[in-house]
Amino acid sequence: MTELEKRVLSYVDEKEVTEFLQDMIRCNSCYPPGDTRSVAEVCRAKLEAEGISVELAYPPADLPGELDDHVDNARIPSVLAVLPGGPGKRMVWNAHIDTVPVEDVHNWRHDPFSGEIETDGGVDYVYGRGTGDDKGSVASQVMAMIVLKRAGVKLKGTLLVNPVADEEGHGKRGTAWLLESGRYGRPDIVIVGEQTNDEVAIAERAYTFSRIIVKGKACHGAMPWNGNNAIVKAARIVNLINTELEPKLEARTHPYLPHSTVNISKIHGGVKENVVPELAEITFDRRVIPGETLMGAVAEIEELIKRLQAEDPFDYEFKFDYMSGVPTNTSPDDPLVVSMLSTIEDLTGRPAKPTGYKQGSDARYFAPLGIPIAIYGPSDPAVGHSPNERVSVEQLVEAVRVYALTAIRVLGTEED
């Protein structure tokens, strides 16, 4: 470890990092409604106090969201902070400041917006909504930028830290807008902060939430032969997906990800007990691994439907509620990945290997750029979106150190 790196690490203060996270947890930024003003201000003030260039970025008032149109865009700012350097590469750290809601506070050990600290098995944990998903990663990224600034590091490239809004709303008014509007510039390297237990995830599946609307013919239920039962046709589609497609998907694997999947998540049809239904709707969640495409995945399902149509004609329509883009798939030999893994080993002494991210993140918006992307942050992904969400202080501080040294080792410094 170099003297510069040791100097940077000397500025990492466990108490300060923990208290900064607690301040963010006390800001309710649940989606819906997704109001990120208070937590964005906490981040802005922290960065500005260090003399770091920072702004709140509001999406255009008329920009619609992916899931709904009722959220006021004037209430969902993202944060953009810049640590300028030389003419080298441009690195973006992105992590989201909105969270999922709290369903029942009585299922929590502590007030989910208190940031309470409790020791469990000799380990100190911060409890609260967003400690893992995703304010723990935000705290690590912001504090890593701050310690670089305090240590007087002059990077050979530019570092952007982006506590972003709207991720839980699918990101159209957050990461997608910032990227499309050019607010990031042209990123060369991206680290998306998500809860990975401080492991380096280099792959993530893409997904679509889609619906198949089966169209039959209504008639009186006493004479069903005069109609065409849409529910029966839908059931046959579900059966083919279950018996023929799912086994094929289980055989499609990736070294760091679960296999390809399809989940029938909702089915709806019929209007009354004595009416043959003319409409039935199947909703599915299809996850694709690198090497597959979302449109190819839909085409596979359509092939099954056309087989059924040939046997017993009916009409249908596809509706796409959400298409996430392309899978994330960074080479384990990429310099970003190699550097992060070696940094973890240097700091902790434990062996580090790449992994995959099972959930979905804003990495999907950067993946089409074809640039190195890692997904990394503190907390166990199993506690995300659940009661008693928590992050260990040890992992939180470790992530600050990994982020800071990664910037130095990947972008380089004038002291090299």
Short mmCIF file of C-alpha atoms in Angstrom, two decimals:
data_model
loop_
_atom_site.label_atom_id
_atom_site.label_comp_id
_atom_site.label_asym_id
_atom_site.label_seq_id
_atom_site.Cartn_x
_atom_site.Cartn_y
_atom_site.Cartn_z
CA MET A 1 0.00 0.00 0.00
CA THR A 2 1.39 3.41 -0.98
CA GLU A 3 1.87 6.34 1.37
CA LEU A 4 -0.89 8.21 -0.49
CA GLU A 5 -3.31 5.33 0.06
CA LYS A 6 -2.43 5.20 3.75
CA ARG A 7 -3.03 8.94 3.99
CA VAL A 8 -6.44 8.60 2.36
CA LEU A 9 -7.48 5.78 4.69
CA SER A 10 -6.45 7.81 7.73
CA TYR A 11 -9.33 10.18 6.97
CA VAL A 12 -11.97 7.42 7.19
CA ASP A 13 -13.77 7.91 10.49
CA GLU A 14 -16.20 5.16 11.56
CA LYS A 15 -18.30 7.47 13.71
CA GLU A 16 -18.67 10.07 10.97
CA VAL A 17 -19.62 7.48 8.35
CA THR A 18 -22.20 5.91 10.66
CA GLU A 19 -23.75 9.22 11.67
CA PHE A 20 -24.00 10.31 8.05
CA LEU A 21 -25.93 7.14 7.23
CA GLN A 22 -28.19 7.70 10.24
CA ASP A 23 -28.97 11.21 9.01
CA MET A 24 -30.08 9.77 5.67
CA ILE A 25 -32.16 7.01 7.26
CA ARG A 26 -34.10 9.65 9.22
CA CYS A 27 -35.24 11.10 5.90
CA ASN A 28 -38.28 9.18 4.68
CA SER A 29 -37.80 8.77 0.92
CA CYS A 30 -40.09 5.80 0.28
CA TYR A 31 -41.44 5.19 -3.22
CA PRO A 32 -44.27 5.90 -3.60
CA PRO A 33 -44.36 8.88 -3.43
CA GLY A 34 -40.56 8.93 -3.85
CA ASP A 35 -39.89 12.34 -2.32
CA THR A 36 -36.09 12.57 -2.14
CA ARG A 37 -35.72 16.27 -1.28
CA SER A 38 -34.68 15.85 2.36
CA VAL A 39 -32.18 13.03 1.82
CA ALA A 40 -30.75 14.75 -1.26
CA GLU A 41 -30.21 17.86 0.83
CA VAL A 42 -28.37 15.83 3.50
CA CYS A 43 -26.00 14.55 0.79
CA ARG A 44 -25.61 17.96 -0.85
CA ALA A 45 -24.79 19.69 2.43
CA LYS A 46 -22.24 17.04 3.40
CA LEU A 47 -20.40 17.34 0.10
CA GLU A 48 -20.63 21.12 -0.15
CA ALA A 49 -19.13 21.50 3.34
CA GLU A 50 -15.97 19.89 1.94
CA GLY A 51 -15.75 22.32 -0.96
CA ILE A 52 -16.86 19.69 -3.46
CA SER A 53 -18.81 20.87 -6.49
CA VAL A 54 -22.35 19.51 -6.07
CA GLU A 55 -25.83 20.20 -7.43
CA LEU A 56 -29.36 18.90 -7.12
CA ALA A 57 -30.64 17.69 -10.49
CA TYR A 58 -34.43 17.78 -11.00
CA PRO A 59 -36.01 15.89 -13.92
CA PRO A 60 -38.15 17.98 -16.29
CA ALA A 61 -41.64 18.62 -14.96
CA ASP A 62 -43.27 16.91 -17.94
CA LEU A 63 -41.06 13.79 -17.94
CA PRO A 64 -43.32 10.78 -17.19
CA GLY A 65 -42.27 7.98 -14.91
CA GLU A 66 -42.08 4.33 -15.82
CA LEU A 67 -44.64 3.10 -13.31
CA ASP A 68 -46.94 6.08 -12.81
CA ASP A 69 -47.52 9.72 -13.64
CA HIS A 70 -48.69 11.07 -10.28
CA VAL A 71 -45.27 11.70 -8.71
CA ASP A 72 -44.30 15.37 -8.66
CA ASN A 73 -40.94 15.63 -10.42
CA ALA A 74 -40.15 18.73 -8.38
CA ARG A 75 -39.90 16.41 -5.37
CA ILE A 76 -37.45 13.84 -6.73
CA PRO A 77 -34.06 15.47 -7.13
CA SER A 78 -30.92 13.46 -7.67
CA VAL A 79 -27.49 14.61 -6.51
CA LEU A 80 -24.46 15.10 -8.77
CA ALA A 81 -21.05 15.75 -7.22
CA VAL A 82 -17.82 16.11 -9.17
CA LEU A 83 -14.22 15.71 -8.12
CA PRO A 84 -12.39 17.02 -11.19
CA GLY A 85 -9.02 15.69 -12.22
CA GLY A 86 -6.85 15.35 -15.27
CA PRO A 87 -7.93 14.46 -18.80
CA GLY A 88 -8.14 10.75 -18.02
CA LYS A 89 -11.13 8.47 -17.68
CA ARG A 90 -14.50 9.41 -16.25
CA MET A 91 -15.72 7.22 -13.37
CA VAL A 92 -19.31 7.33 -12.07
CA TRP A 93 -20.45 6.04 -8.69
CA ASN A 94 -24.23 5.64 -8.72
CA ALA A 95 -26.48 4.57 -5.81
CA HIS A 96 -30.11 5.38 -5.08
CA ILE A 97 -31.59 7.48 -2.30
CA ASP A 98 -35.22 6.38 -2.68
CA THR A 99 -36.42 3.24 -0.92
CA VAL A 100 -39.34 0.84 -0.90
CA PRO A 101 -42.14 1.56 1.60
CA VAL A 102 -42.52 0.21 5.13
CA GLU A 103 -45.57 -2.04 5.17
CA ASP A 104 -46.07 -2.63 8.92
CA VAL A 105 -43.89 -0.83 11.48
CA HIS A 106 -44.92 -3.39 14.12
CA ASN A 107 -42.72 -5.96 12.36
CA TRP A 108 -39.63 -3.86 13.03
CA ARG A 109 -37.36 -4.10 16.08
CA HIS A 110 -36.77 -0.34 15.86
CA ASP A 111 -38.42 2.64 14.23
CA PRO A 112 -37.50 2.11 10.54
CA PHE A 113 -36.61 5.80 10.21
CA SER A 114 -34.48 6.07 13.38
CA GLY A 115 -31.15 4.65 12.22
CA GLU A 116 -30.89 2.85 15.56
CA ILE A 117 -27.66 0.96 16.29
CA GLU A 118 -27.84 -2.46 17.92
CA THR A 119 -25.17 -5.07 18.58
CA ASP A 120 -25.94 -8.60 17.42
CA GLY A 121 -23.41 -11.38 17.91
CA GLY A 122 -20.69 -8.87 18.70
CA VAL A 123 -21.34 -6.92 15.47
CA ASP A 124 -22.77 -3.39 15.41
CA TYR A 125 -25.63 -2.87 12.96
CA VAL A 126 -27.47 0.23 11.82
CA TYR A 127 -31.19 -0.55 11.45
CA GLY A 128 -33.67 1.22 9.20
CA ARG A 129 -35.35 1.38 5.83
CA GLY A 130 -32.65 1.89 3.24
CA THR A 131 -29.66 0.87 5.38
CA GLY A 132 -28.92 -1.80 2.80
CA ASP A 133 -31.04 -0.80 -0.17
CA ASP A 134 -29.59 1.62 -0.81
CA LYS A 135 -28.48 4.40 1.53
CA GLY A 136 -25.62 2.32 2.91
CA SER A 137 -24.03 2.38 -0.55
CA VAL A 138 -24.80 6.09 -0.91
CA ALA A 139 -23.05 6.79 2.41
CA SER A 140 -20.01 4.77 1.35
CA GLN A 141 -19.69 6.53 -2.00
CA VAL A 142 -20.19 10.04 -0.63
CA MET A 143 -17.74 9.51 2.24
CA ALA A 144 -15.16 7.97 -0.11
CA MET A 145 -15.25 11.09 -2.28
CA ILE A 146 -14.91 13.24 0.83
CA VAL A 147 -11.82 11.41 2.14
CA LEU A 148 -10.19 11.70 -1.29
CA LYS A 149 -10.82 15.45 -1.15
CA ARG A 150 -9.53 15.79 2.42
CA ALA A 151 -6.37 13.88 1.55
CA GLY A 152 -5.69 16.25 -1.33
CA VAL A 153 -5.75 13.49 -3.96
CA LYS A 154 -5.33 14.74 -7.52
CA LEU A 155 -6.85 12.13 -9.78
CA LYS A 156 -5.80 11.70 -13.39
CA GLY A 157 -9.45 11.39 -14.34
CA THR A 158 -12.82 12.71 -13.19
CA LEU A 159 -14.92 11.18 -10.43
CA LEU A 160 -18.70 11.71 -10.27
CA VAL A 161 -20.79 10.63 -7.29
CA ASN A 162 -24.50 10.32 -7.98
CA PRO A 163 -26.99 9.68 -5.15
CA VAL A 164 -29.88 9.14 -7.54
CA ALA A 165 -33.67 9.27 -7.26
CA ASP A 166 -36.40 7.12 -8.83
CA GLU A 167 -34.58 3.76 -8.88
CA GLU A 168 -37.49 2.10 -7.10
CA GLY A 169 -39.74 3.68 -9.74
CA HIS A 170 -37.60 2.03 -12.46
CA GLY A 171 -35.28 4.97 -12.95
CA LYS A 172 -36.73 6.85 -15.92
CA ARG A 173 -36.64 10.14 -13.98
CA GLY A 174 -33.32 9.29 -12.36
CA THR A 175 -30.42 7.43 -13.95
CA ALA A 176 -32.06 7.10 -17.38
CA TRP A 177 -32.77 10.83 -17.63
CA LEU A 178 -29.33 11.82 -16.33
CA LEU A 179 -27.66 9.58 -18.89
CA GLU A 180 -29.84 10.59 -21.83
CA SER A 181 -29.54 14.30 -21.04
CA GLY A 182 -25.74 14.13 -20.92
CA ARG A 183 -25.46 15.06 -17.24
CA TYR A 184 -22.88 12.32 -16.69
CA GLY A 185 -20.85 13.27 -19.72
CA ARG A 186 -19.60 10.04 -21.32
CA PRO A 187 -18.84 7.56 -18.50
CA ASP A 188 -15.88 5.25 -19.02
CA ILE A 189 -16.30 3.23 -15.81
CA VAL A 190 -19.31 2.77 -13.52
CA ILE A 191 -19.74 1.31 -10.05
CA VAL A 192 -23.36 0.91 -9.05
CA GLY A 193 -23.80 0.81 -5.29
CA GLU A 194 -26.13 -1.98 -4.18
CA GLN A 195 -26.08 -4.43 -1.30
CA THR A 196 -23.63 -7.20 -2.23
CA ASN A 197 -22.08 -7.94 1.17
CA ASP A 198 -19.08 -5.93 -0.05
CA GLU A 199 -18.48 -8.43 -2.85
CA VAL A 200 -17.84 -7.38 -6.45
CA ALA A 201 -20.75 -8.29 -8.71
CA ILE A 202 -19.97 -8.14 -12.42
CA ALA A 203 -23.14 -9.54 -13.98
CA GLU A 204 -26.88 -8.90 -13.73
CA ARG A 205 -29.86 -10.26 -15.61
CA ALA A 206 -32.17 -8.09 -17.68
CA TYR A 207 -35.93 -8.52 -17.34
CA THR A 208 -39.34 -7.73 -18.72
CA PHE A 209 -42.71 -7.46 -17.00
CA SER A 210 -45.20 -8.30 -19.74
CA ARG A 211 -48.81 -9.37 -20.23
CA ILE A 212 -50.51 -11.78 -22.61
CA ILE A 213 -54.13 -10.81 -23.24
CA VAL A 214 -56.04 -13.84 -24.51
CA LYS A 215 -59.21 -13.04 -26.49
CA GLY A 216 -62.06 -15.53 -26.63
CA LYS A 217 -65.79 -15.26 -27.22
CA ALA A 218 -68.37 -14.62 -24.49
CA CYS A 219 -71.66 -16.48 -24.24
CA HIS A 220 -74.07 -17.83 -21.65
CA GLY A 221 -72.40 -20.23 -19.25
CA ALA A 222 -75.21 -22.74 -19.73
CA MET A 223 -74.20 -23.16 -23.39
CA PRO A 224 -70.40 -22.90 -23.38
CA TRP A 225 -70.15 -24.51 -26.82
CA ASN A 226 -71.37 -21.23 -28.28
CA GLY A 227 -68.33 -19.36 -26.96
CA ASN A 228 -64.57 -19.63 -26.71
CA ASN A 229 -63.28 -19.68 -23.14
CA ALA A 230 -60.33 -17.29 -22.82
CA ILE A 231 -59.42 -18.62 -19.36
CA VAL A 232 -59.07 -22.16 -20.69
CA LYS A 233 -56.78 -20.90 -23.46
CA ALA A 234 -54.74 -18.93 -20.92
CA ALA A 235 -54.41 -22.01 -18.72
CA ARG A 236 -53.02 -23.97 -21.65
CA ILE A 237 -50.44 -21.21 -22.27
CA VAL A 238 -49.41 -21.30 -18.62
CA ASN A 239 -49.10 -25.09 -18.77
CA LEU A 240 -46.83 -24.96 -21.83
CA ILE A 241 -44.64 -22.31 -20.23
CA ASN A 242 -44.39 -24.45 -17.10
CA THR A 243 -43.77 -27.82 -18.74
CA GLU A 244 -41.76 -26.89 -21.84
CA LEU A 245 -40.15 -23.48 -21.45
CA GLU A 246 -39.08 -23.57 -17.81
CA PRO A 247 -36.91 -26.72 -18.19
CA LYS A 248 -35.13 -25.10 -21.15
CA LEU A 249 -34.46 -21.94 -19.12
CA GLU A 250 -33.01 -23.92 -16.23
CA ALA A 251 -30.36 -25.22 -18.64
CA ARG A 252 -29.27 -21.67 -19.58
CA THR A 253 -26.65 -20.74 -17.03
CA HIS A 254 -24.02 -18.12 -16.27
CA PRO A 255 -21.02 -18.50 -13.93
CA TYR A 256 -22.13 -15.63 -11.67
CA LEU A 257 -25.93 -15.56 -12.02
CA PRO A 258 -29.01 -17.69 -11.46
CA HIS A 259 -30.24 -19.42 -14.60
CA SER A 260 -32.81 -17.81 -16.87
CA THR A 261 -36.29 -17.73 -15.36
CA VAL A 262 -39.92 -17.03 -16.11
CA ASN A 263 -42.45 -16.39 -13.35
CA ILE A 264 -46.19 -16.29 -13.97
CA SER A 265 -47.02 -13.59 -11.42
CA LYS A 266 -50.67 -12.73 -12.07
CA ILE A 267 -53.65 -14.13 -13.94
CA HIS A 268 -57.03 -12.48 -14.34
CA GLY A 269 -60.16 -13.25 -16.30
CA GLY A 270 -63.93 -13.51 -16.28
CA VAL A 271 -66.75 -11.19 -15.26
CA LYS A 272 -69.49 -13.44 -13.79
CA GLU A 273 -70.13 -17.03 -12.79
CA ASN A 274 -72.56 -17.76 -15.63
CA VAL A 275 -70.62 -16.07 -18.44
CA VAL A 276 -68.00 -17.74 -20.62
CA PRO A 277 -65.05 -15.32 -20.34
CA GLU A 278 -63.98 -13.49 -23.46
CA LEU A 279 -60.75 -12.09 -21.95
CA ALA A 280 -58.00 -13.50 -19.77
CA GLU A 281 -54.73 -11.80 -18.86
CA ILE A 282 -51.45 -13.46 -17.88
CA THR A 283 -48.65 -11.36 -16.37
CA PHE A 284 -45.12 -12.74 -16.33
CA ASP A 285 -41.64 -11.75 -15.17
CA ARG A 286 -38.93 -13.00 -17.54
CA ARG A 287 -35.26 -12.72 -16.50
CA VAL A 288 -32.57 -13.20 -19.16
CA ILE A 289 -28.86 -13.90 -18.72
CA PRO A 290 -26.08 -12.48 -20.92
CA GLY A 291 -26.37 -14.04 -24.35
CA GLU A 292 -30.17 -13.77 -24.40
CA THR A 293 -32.31 -10.83 -25.45
CA LEU A 294 -35.65 -9.74 -24.05
CA MET A 295 -37.35 -9.73 -27.45
CA GLY A 296 -35.97 -13.19 -28.10
CA ALA A 297 -37.41 -14.29 -24.77
CA VAL A 298 -40.85 -12.96 -25.75
CA ALA A 299 -40.59 -14.65 -29.14
CA GLU A 300 -40.11 -18.01 -27.40
CA ILE A 301 -43.40 -17.57 -25.58
CA GLU A 302 -45.12 -16.50 -28.78
CA GLU A 303 -43.97 -19.72 -30.46
CA LEU A 304 -45.80 -21.70 -27.77
CA ILE A 305 -48.95 -19.61 -28.24
CA LYS A 306 -48.91 -20.10 -32.02
CA ARG A 307 -48.78 -23.86 -31.51
CA LEU A 308 -51.95 -23.65 -29.47
CA GLN A 309 -53.57 -21.36 -32.05
CA ALA A 310 -52.95 -23.97 -34.76
CA GLU A 311 -54.81 -26.58 -32.69
CA ASP A 312 -57.70 -24.35 -31.52
CA PRO A 313 -57.79 -20.79 -32.95
CA PHE A 314 -57.96 -17.74 -30.67
CA ASP A 315 -56.57 -14.21 -30.69
CA TYR A 316 -54.08 -12.69 -28.29
CA GLU A 317 -52.10 -9.50 -27.71
CA PHE A 318 -48.79 -8.79 -25.98
CA LYS A 319 -48.39 -5.72 -23.79
CA PHE A 320 -44.97 -4.73 -22.43
CA ASP A 321 -45.22 -3.04 -19.04
CA TYR A 322 -41.46 -2.80 -18.63
CA MET A 323 -38.33 -3.76 -20.56
CA SER A 324 -35.10 -3.30 -18.62
CA GLY A 325 -32.65 -3.29 -21.52
CA VAL A 326 -29.66 -5.62 -21.75
CA PRO A 327 -27.90 -7.74 -19.13
CA THR A 328 -24.77 -6.48 -17.40
CA ASN A 329 -21.75 -8.64 -18.14
CA THR A 330 -18.28 -7.33 -17.29
CA SER A 331 -15.25 -9.56 -17.83
CA PRO A 332 -13.60 -10.81 -14.61
CA ASP A 333 -10.30 -9.84 -16.24
CA ASP A 334 -11.28 -6.20 -16.71
CA PRO A 335 -8.88 -3.84 -14.89
CA LEU A 336 -11.76 -2.42 -12.81
CA VAL A 337 -12.68 -5.85 -11.49
CA VAL A 338 -9.09 -6.95 -10.94
CA SER A 339 -8.36 -3.71 -9.07
CA MET A 340 -11.43 -3.96 -6.84
CA LEU A 341 -10.75 -7.58 -5.94
CA SER A 342 -7.11 -6.91 -5.11
CA THR A 343 -8.12 -3.85 -3.07
CA ILE A 344 -10.52 -5.95 -0.99
CA GLU A 345 -7.80 -8.52 -0.39
CA ASP A 346 -5.28 -5.84 0.57
CA LEU A 347 -7.69 -4.24 3.05
CA THR A 348 -9.24 -7.35 4.59
CA GLY A 349 -6.83 -10.20 4.01
CA ARG A 350 -9.66 -12.39 2.75
CA PRO A 351 -9.74 -13.86 -0.77
CA ALA A 352 -12.06 -12.00 -3.11
CA LYS A 353 -13.83 -13.45 -6.14
CA PRO A 354 -16.36 -11.92 -8.52
CA THR A 355 -20.05 -12.70 -8.14
CA GLY A 356 -23.35 -11.75 -9.75
CA TYR A 357 -26.21 -9.54 -8.63
CA LYS A 358 -29.51 -11.45 -8.42
CA GLN A 359 -31.83 -8.44 -8.18
CA GLY A 360 -32.12 -5.53 -10.59
CA SER A 361 -30.25 -2.23 -10.45
CA ASP A 362 -29.60 0.93 -12.44
CA ALA A 363 -26.64 -0.89 -14.00
CA ARG A 364 -29.10 -1.77 -16.79
CA TYR A 365 -29.00 1.82 -18.03
CA PHE A 366 -25.21 1.84 -18.34
CA ALA A 367 -24.89 -1.68 -19.80
CA PRO A 368 -25.69 -0.66 -23.42
CA LEU A 369 -22.62 1.62 -23.35
CA GLY A 370 -20.38 -1.45 -23.35
CA ILE A 371 -18.21 -0.09 -20.52
CA PRO A 372 -16.87 -1.84 -17.40
CA ILE A 373 -19.56 -1.97 -14.71
CA ALA A 374 -19.29 -3.35 -11.18
CA ILE A 375 -22.07 -3.59 -8.61
CA TYR A 376 -20.76 -3.25 -5.08
CA GLY A 377 -21.89 -2.14 -1.65
CA PRO A 378 -22.43 -3.05 2.01
CA SER A 379 -25.23 -5.15 3.55
CA ASP A 380 -26.66 -8.60 2.92
CA PRO A 381 -28.98 -8.54 -0.12
CA ALA A 382 -31.32 -10.90 1.74
CA VAL A 383 -32.43 -8.08 4.08
CA GLY A 384 -33.38 -5.67 1.29
CA HIS A 385 -37.08 -4.75 1.10
CA SER A 386 -37.71 -6.58 4.38
CA PRO A 387 -38.49 -5.62 7.99
CA ASN A 388 -35.44 -5.03 10.18
CA GLU A 389 -33.28 -4.06 7.23
CA ARG A 390 -29.77 -3.43 8.50
CA VAL A 391 -26.11 -2.94 7.60
CA SER A 392 -23.07 -3.72 9.69
CA VAL A 393 -20.89 -0.76 10.58
CA GLU A 394 -17.87 -2.86 9.66
CA GLN A 395 -19.09 -3.44 6.10
CA LEU A 396 -20.15 0.18 5.76
CA VAL A 397 -16.67 1.46 6.64
CA GLU A 398 -14.96 -1.22 4.57
CA ALA A 399 -16.93 -0.05 1.53
CA VAL A 400 -15.72 3.53 2.02
CA ARG A 401 -12.14 2.30 1.96
CA VAL A 402 -12.67 0.10 -1.10
CA TYR A 403 -14.33 2.90 -3.05
CA ALA A 404 -11.58 5.39 -2.20
CA LEU A 405 -8.70 3.09 -3.12
CA THR A 406 -10.46 1.94 -6.27
CA ALA A 407 -10.61 5.54 -7.53
CA ILE A 408 -6.90 5.94 -6.88
CA ARG A 409 -5.87 2.63 -8.44
CA VAL A 410 -8.13 2.75 -11.49
CA LEU A 411 -8.00 6.44 -12.41
CA GLY A 412 -4.46 7.02 -11.17
CA THR A 413 -3.10 10.13 -9.44
CA GLU A 414 -0.58 12.84 -10.13
CA GLU A 415 1.60 11.32 -7.41
CA ASP A 416 2.03 8.08 -9.38
#
